[in-house]
Coordinates of C-alpha atoms and ligand atoms in Angstrom, one line a residue:
M1 CA 17.7 -5.1 -2.7
N2 CA 16.8 -3.8 -5.6
F3 CA 13.3 -3.9 -7.6
H4 CA 12.8 -2.9 -11.4
V5 CA 9.2 -2.5 -12.3
L6 CA 8.2 -3.1 -16.4
T7 CA 5.1 -1.0 -16.4
L8 CA 3.6 1.3 -19.1
F9 CA 2.9 3.8 -16.2
P10 CA 6.1 4.2 -14.4
E11 CA 4.7 7.5 -12.4
M12 CA 2.1 5.0 -10.6
V13 CA 5.3 2.8 -9.7
E14 CA 7.5 5.5 -8.1
N15 CA 4.9 7.3 -6.5
G16 CA 3.2 4.5 -4.7
C17 CA 6.8 3.2 -3.9
G18 CA 8.5 6.6 -3.1
T19 CA 7.2 7.4 -0.2
S20 CA 6.1 6.1 3.8
I21 CA 8.3 3.1 5.2
L22 CA 9.6 2.4 1.3
G23 CA 10.8 5.8 0.4
R24 CA 12.3 5.9 3.6
A25 CA 14.6 2.9 3.2
A26 CA 15.4 4.0 -0.4
A27 CA 16.4 7.5 0.8
R28 CA 18.5 5.2 3.3
G29 CA 20.0 3.0 0.8
L30 CA 18.4 -0.1 1.7
L31 CA 16.6 -0.7 -1.1
S32 CA 15.5 0.5 -4.8
V33 CA 12.7 0.7 -6.9
H34 CA 13.5 1.6 -10.8
A35 CA 10.5 1.6 -13.1
V36 CA 11.3 1.1 -16.6
N37 CA 8.9 2.3 -18.9
I38 CA 8.4 -0.4 -21.6
R39 CA 7.4 2.4 -24.0
D40 CA 11.0 3.6 -23.9
Y41 CA 11.5 0.6 -26.0
T42 CA 9.3 0.7 -29.0
T43 CA 11.1 1.3 -32.5
E44 CA 7.7 1.9 -33.7
K45 CA 7.6 5.4 -34.9
H46 CA 3.9 6.3 -33.9
G47 CA 5.4 4.8 -30.2
H48 CA 3.3 1.8 -30.2
V49 CA 3.7 -1.1 -27.8
D50 CA 0.4 -3.0 -28.5
D51 CA -1.2 -4.6 -31.7
A52 CA -4.7 -6.4 -32.1
P53 CA -4.5 -10.3 -31.3
Y54 CA -3.7 -12.4 -33.9
G55 CA -6.5 -15.1 -34.6
G56 CA -9.3 -11.9 -33.8
G57 CA -10.8 -11.5 -30.4
A58 CA -11.3 -7.9 -28.4
G59 CA -8.9 -5.8 -27.0
M60 CA -4.8 -5.4 -27.9
V61 CA -2.1 -7.5 -27.0
M62 CA 1.3 -6.0 -25.5
Q63 CA 3.9 -6.9 -28.5
A64 CA 6.6 -9.2 -27.7
A65 CA 10.1 -7.0 -28.3
P66 CA 9.6 -4.0 -26.8
V67 CA 9.2 -6.1 -23.3
C68 CA 12.1 -8.2 -24.0
D69 CA 14.5 -5.2 -25.1
A70 CA 13.5 -3.0 -22.2
Y71 CA 14.8 -6.8 -20.1
D72 CA 17.6 -6.9 -21.9
A73 CA 19.1 -3.1 -21.4
L74 CA 17.9 -3.6 -17.8
C75 CA 19.8 -6.8 -17.7
M76 CA 23.2 -4.9 -19.4
R77 CA 23.0 -2.5 -17.3
I78 CA 23.3 -4.7 -13.7
G79 CA 25.4 -7.0 -15.7
K80 CA 22.8 -10.2 -14.4
R81 CA 19.9 -11.6 -15.3
P82 CA 17.4 -11.5 -12.3
R83 CA 14.2 -13.7 -11.8
V84 CA 11.2 -12.4 -13.7
L85 CA 8.1 -12.3 -11.9
Y86 CA 4.9 -11.9 -14.4
M87 CA 1.5 -10.2 -12.5
T88 CA -1.1 -12.3 -13.8
P89 CA -4.5 -13.3 -12.6
Q90 CA -3.2 -17.2 -13.4
G91 CA -0.2 -17.0 -11.6
R92 CA 0.0 -19.1 -8.1
V93 CA -1.4 -16.7 -5.1
F94 CA 1.4 -14.6 -3.5
N95 CA 1.7 -15.1 0.5
Q96 CA 4.1 -14.9 2.9
A97 CA 6.3 -17.8 2.2
I98 CA 6.6 -16.6 -1.1
A99 CA 7.8 -13.3 0.0
E100 CA 10.7 -14.8 2.5
E101 CA 11.8 -16.5 -0.6
L102 CA 11.7 -13.8 -2.7
S103 CA 13.4 -11.7 -0.3
K104 CA 16.7 -13.1 -0.4
E105 CA 17.0 -12.3 -4.0
E106 CA 19.6 -8.9 -4.8
D107 CA 17.3 -8.1 -7.4
L108 CA 13.7 -8.7 -8.6
V109 CA 11.7 -8.4 -11.9
F110 CA 7.9 -7.3 -11.7
L111 CA 6.5 -7.1 -15.2
C112 CA 3.1 -5.6 -15.3
G113 CA 0.8 -6.2 -18.2
H114 CA -1.8 -4.3 -19.5
Y115 CA -4.5 -4.5 -22.0
E116 CA -5.5 -7.9 -23.3
G117 CA -2.1 -9.4 -21.8
I118 CA 1.0 -10.0 -23.5
D119 CA 2.8 -11.9 -26.2
E120 CA 2.9 -15.5 -25.3
R121 CA 6.6 -15.5 -26.3
A122 CA 7.8 -12.6 -24.5
L123 CA 6.5 -14.6 -21.3
E124 CA 8.3 -17.9 -23.0
L125 CA 11.8 -16.3 -23.2
I126 CA 11.8 -14.0 -20.0
V127 CA 9.7 -14.8 -17.3
T128 CA 10.8 -17.4 -14.4
D129 CA 7.7 -16.9 -12.5
E130 CA 4.0 -15.9 -12.6
L131 CA 2.1 -14.5 -9.6
S132 CA -1.3 -13.3 -8.8
I133 CA -2.8 -11.3 -5.5
G134 CA -5.8 -12.8 -5.0
D135 CA -9.3 -13.9 -6.8
Y136 CA -10.4 -10.4 -8.2
V137 CA -10.0 -8.9 -11.6
L138 CA -7.6 -5.5 -11.0
T139 CA -7.2 -3.3 -14.3
G140 CA -3.1 -3.7 -14.8
G141 CA -0.3 -5.8 -12.8
E142 CA 1.6 -2.3 -11.2
L143 CA -1.0 -2.9 -7.8
P144 CA -0.2 -6.3 -7.7
A145 CA 3.6 -5.7 -8.0
M146 CA 3.7 -2.6 -5.3
V147 CA 1.7 -5.0 -3.1
M148 CA 4.4 -7.7 -3.4
I149 CA 7.6 -5.1 -3.2
D150 CA 6.1 -3.7 0.3
C151 CA 5.7 -7.0 1.3
I152 CA 9.3 -8.2 0.8
A153 CA 10.9 -5.1 1.2
R154 CA 9.8 -5.0 5.2
L155 CA 11.7 -8.5 5.1
I156 CA 14.6 -6.4 4.4
P157 CA 16.8 -6.3 7.7
G158 CA 16.6 -2.3 9.0
V159 CA 13.4 -1.6 6.7
L160 CA 11.4 -1.5 10.0
N161 CA 12.5 0.5 12.9
N162 CA 11.5 -1.5 15.4
D163 CA 13.7 -4.5 17.0
V164 CA 11.5 -7.1 16.6
S165 CA 12.1 -8.8 13.4
A166 CA 9.2 -8.7 10.5
E167 CA 9.3 -12.2 10.6
I168 CA 8.4 -12.9 14.3
E169 CA 6.0 -10.3 14.3
S170 CA 3.7 -11.1 11.7
F171 CA 1.7 -14.0 11.5
H172 CA 2.8 -15.2 14.8
D173 CA 2.4 -19.0 14.7
N174 CA 0.3 -18.9 12.0
L175 CA -3.0 -17.1 14.5
L176 CA -4.2 -13.8 14.1
E177 CA -3.5 -10.9 16.4
Y178 CA -5.3 -10.6 19.9
P179 CA -7.0 -6.9 20.5
Q180 CA -5.1 -4.2 21.6
Y181 CA -6.4 -1.1 23.6
T182 CA -4.9 2.0 24.6
R183 CA -5.9 5.0 26.9
P184 CA -8.8 5.7 28.2
E185 CA -10.2 2.6 30.4
V186 CA -13.2 3.2 29.6
Y187 CA -14.8 4.5 26.2
K188 CA -18.8 5.0 25.5
E189 CA -19.1 2.7 28.6
L190 CA -16.7 -0.2 26.8
R191 CA -14.0 -1.0 29.6
V192 CA -10.5 -2.6 28.6
P193 CA -10.3 -5.9 29.7
E194 CA -9.6 -6.3 33.1
V195 CA -6.7 -8.5 32.9
L196 CA -4.8 -5.5 31.0
L197 CA -4.7 -3.8 33.9
S198 CA -3.7 -6.7 36.5
G199 CA 0.3 -5.8 35.5
H200 CA 0.2 -9.7 35.9
H201 CA 2.6 -10.8 32.9
A202 CA 1.8 -13.9 32.7
N203 CA -2.2 -14.0 32.9
I204 CA -1.9 -11.0 30.2
E205 CA 0.4 -13.4 27.9
K206 CA -2.3 -16.5 28.3
W207 CA -5.5 -14.1 27.7
R208 CA -3.8 -12.4 24.4
R209 CA -2.8 -16.6 23.1
E210 CA -6.7 -17.3 24.1
Q211 CA -7.8 -14.5 22.0
S212 CA -5.6 -15.3 18.9
I213 CA -6.5 -18.7 19.0
C214 CA -10.3 -17.6 19.3
R215 CA -10.3 -15.6 16.9
T216 CA -8.5 -17.7 14.5
L217 CA -11.1 -20.0 14.8
E218 CA -14.3 -17.8 14.1
R219 CA -12.0 -15.6 11.4
R220 CA -9.8 -18.0 9.5
P221 CA -10.4 -21.7 10.8
D222 CA -8.1 -22.3 7.5
L223 CA -4.9 -21.2 9.5
L224 CA -5.1 -23.6 12.5
A225 CA -4.1 -26.7 10.7
Q226 CA -0.6 -25.2 10.6
A227 CA -0.9 -23.4 14.1
N228 CA 2.0 -23.8 16.4
L229 CA 0.0 -24.8 19.9
S230 CA 0.9 -25.9 23.1
K231 CA -0.9 -28.9 24.7
K232 CA -2.7 -26.5 26.9
E233 CA -3.8 -24.2 24.0
K234 CA -4.6 -27.5 21.9
Q235 CA -7.2 -28.0 25.2
Y236 CA -8.7 -24.8 24.6
L237 CA -9.1 -24.9 21.1
D238 CA -10.9 -28.2 21.5
A239 CA -12.5 -26.6 24.5
L240 CA -13.8 -24.1 22.3
I241 CA -14.9 -26.1 19.0
E242 CA -16.7 -28.2 21.9
A243 CA -18.7 -25.2 23.1
K244 CA -19.6 -24.2 19.1
N245 CA -20.8 -27.8 18.4
S246 CA -23.0 -28.1 21.5
L247 CA -24.9 -24.6 20.0
Q248 CA -25.8 -26.2 17.0
Ligands
LIG1 C1 -8.1 -10.7 -21.0 C2 -9.0 -9.7 -19.9 N1 -9.3 -10.6 -18.8 C3 -10.1 -11.4 -19.1 C4 -11.0 -11.9 -18.1 C5 -8.3 -11.0 -18.3 C6 -7.6 -10.2 -17.2 C7 -6.3 -9.9 -17.6 C8 -5.5 -8.9 -16.8 C9 -8.1 -9.4 -16.5 C10 -7.3 -8.3 -15.8 C11 -6.2 -8.4 -15.8 C12 -5.3 -7.2 -15.1 N2 -5.0 -7.7 -13.9 C13 -3.6 -8.1 -13.9 O1 -2.6 -7.8 -14.3 C14 -3.6 -8.7 -12.3 C15 -4.1 -9.2 -11.3 C16 -5.4 -9.0 -11.2 O2 -6.4 -8.7 -12.0 N3 -5.8 -9.6 -9.9 C17 -5.2 -10.2 -9.1 N4 -3.6 -10.5 -9.0 C18 -3.4 -9.7 -10.3 S1 -1.6 -9.6 -11.0 C19 -2.0 -9.3 -12.3

């Protein structure tokens, strides 16, 4: 899979995506990350890619031509016109389901804005999807692009070296993960839960599922609506809710 990032800060993307698991996956030919410097496509003698907004107002707006020309050159190079994901606080909030859908594409283009945004005509001409990573304010779209690339990349077969599928391992049945322990058995007087030392695999499995359900109820009750619970587990959840209510 090939990730293309249109940005004014290509070194940020190259450094961020060039290390660790992404870097190794690229070295193994499982994916590539190409940062395209939008500034390389300016026709202006001073190399400007932005200008004051028509109608007035604060800040600068990225001009349409360098953005569209960067995309067109990319399309010429690869011989197709892939989806363009515009990184914007106004977009749909990225999640695991969107990552799974995007991981089916062979090429993806991430368009990163800076300043006060990009001329609307460039967006009209090339953008297919508008995506945000959540309700907080960043300085540009590069980190959101890297977050999405990281999330999509680990869904590509072979990127994670463990044999467990990334899909199955993450967001398991829409529940949060159970707590993990390793040696020693006692640390600062805190013991590892007894069941984990018992060697009784059915009991361990049951305990872990219950911990997951309990944690999800405490921390992310919104996830429980789509959780995949057995009849017994539903009863356990109902008992937890009952116990919680009786405390109020
Ligand atoms: C005109 C400037 N701001 C008005 C309040 C809006 C604004 C636009 C762009 C503020 C920050 C940014 C930079 N952020 C992104 O480009 C961005 C982003 C984010 O800030 N939060 C979550 N997801 C994303 S995706 C791209």
